[in-house]
C-alpha positions as semicolon CSV with decimal commas, in nm:
position;residue;x (nm);y (nm);z (nm)
1;X;-5,092;-6,300;12,451
2;X;-5,268;-6,527;12,237
3;X;-5,074;-6,839;12,325
4;X;-5,344;-7,123;12,384
5;X;-5,491;-7,017;11,940
6;X;-5,143;-7,122;11,823
7;X;-5,256;-7,518;11,826
8;X;-5,611;-7,516;11,625
9;X;-5,442;-7,363;11,209
10;X;-5,251;-7,719;11,250
11;X;-5,529;-8,009;11,122
12;X;-5,339;-8,061;10,804
13;X;-5,085;-8,219;11,015
14;X;-5,316;-8,541;11,054
15;X;-5,521;-8,663;10,780
16;X;-5,814;-8,576;10,699
17;X;-6,046;-8,884;10,623
18;X;-6,336;-8,763;10,408
19;X;-6,634;-9,043;10,407
20;X;-6,921;-9,154;10,183
21;X;-7,265;-9,333;10,326
22;X;-7,489;-9,463;10,233
23;X;-7,778;-9,656;10,410
24;X;-8,192;-9,756;10,279
25;X;-8,425;-10,039;10,428
26;X;-8,241;-10,429;10,568
27;X;-8,221;-10,629;10,199
28;X;-8,189;-10,284;10,014
29;X;-7,958;-10,310;9,665
30;X;-7,803;-10,009;9,520
31;X;-7,583;-9,810;9,265
32;X;-7,366;-9,656;9,352
33;X;-7,145;-9,389;9,228
34;X;-6,882;-9,133;9,359
35;X;-6,542;-8,960;9,341
36;X;-6,245;-9,128;9,420
37;X;-5,926;-8,967;9,602
38;X;-5,828;-8,872;9,266
39;X;-6,113;-8,733;9,155
40;X;-6,226;-8,948;8,924
41;X;-6,578;-9,102;8,888
42;X;-6,617;-9,479;8,977
43;X;-6,935;-9,657;8,970
44;X;-7,029;-10,006;9,181
45;X;-7,317;-10,188;9,093
46;X;-7,603;-10,481;9,315
47;X;-7,392;-10,326;9,701
48;X;-7,598;-10,461;10,028
49;X;-7,630;-10,139;10,220
50;X;-7,568;-9,962;10,437
51;X;-7,266;-9,891;10,258
52;X;-7,020;-9,725;10,301
53;X;-6,582;-9,612;10,185
54;X;-6,342;-9,379;10,314
55;X;-6,047;-9,199;10,158
56;X;-5,788;-8,956;10,277
57;X;-5,781;-8,672;10,166
58;X;-5,503;-8,502;10,330
59;X;-5,329;-8,492;9,886
60;X;-5,688;-8,485;9,712
61;X;-5,871;-8,096;9,628
62;X;-6,137;-8,197;9,887
63;X;-6,485;-8,182;9,651
64;X;-6,640;-8,553;9,825
65;X;-7,004;-8,614;9,491
66;X;-7,167;-8,976;9,578
67;X;-7,585;-9,059;9,419
68;X;-7,698;-9,403;9,472
69;X;-7,972;-9,525;9,367
70;X;-8,114;-9,832;9,527
71;X;-8,451;-10,051;9,444
72;X;-8,673;-10,019;9,805
73;X;-8,860;-9,674;9,921
74;X;-8,621;-9,476;10,061
75;X;-8,235;-9,456;10,063
76;X;-8,004;-9,173;10,220
77;X;-7,607;-9,083;10,153
78;X;-7,423;-8,911;10,365
79;X;-7,022;-8,805;10,335
80;X;-6,821;-8,687;10,615
81;X;-6,501;-8,504;10,714
82;X;-6,352;-8,671;10,982
83;X;-6,656;-8,675;11,251
84;X;-6,844;-8,374;11,112
85;X;-7,146;-8,507;10,846
86;X;-7,046;-8,172;10,646
87;X;-7,360;-8,371;10,334
88;X;-7,677;-8,485;10,383
89;X;-7,975;-8,600;10,147
90;X;-8,230;-8,850;10,082
91;X;-8,460;-9,017;9,875
92;X;-8,858;-9,149;9,947
93;X;-8,967;-9,236;9,697
94;X;-8,965;-9,621;9,460
95;X;-8,636;-9,657;9,339
96;X;-8,586;-9,330;9,445
97;X;-8,153;-9,129;9,338
98;X;-8,037;-8,938;9,599
99;X;-7,690;-8,785;9,563
100;X;-7,468;-8,593;9,775
101;X;-7,227;-8,319;9,754
102;X;-6,964;-8,148;9,950
103;X;-6,848;-7,865;9,781
104;X;-6,511;-7,769;10,052
105;X;-6,397;-8,009;10,343
């Protein structure tokens, strides 16, 4: 029998967390744009890095998007769902812009 496999698809039982992370060298300040749990664009300015935000995506259309532009010569972003890194990106240009997109959790 295949009885041991029945537990796998019940991931919906516990809420999933989507986490945005933006990081850069110490002292980096960034402007960050992201979509919240309802898919509305949000914008935060002059944030000291590292920055992260976790939202509960159990009720959401699990699409994530984050963009960040810093004032140093490197910046990176990640999107995680639970403990899994779903998207990562970085820029090594001065005042570079980076963005991460999560299409489906």
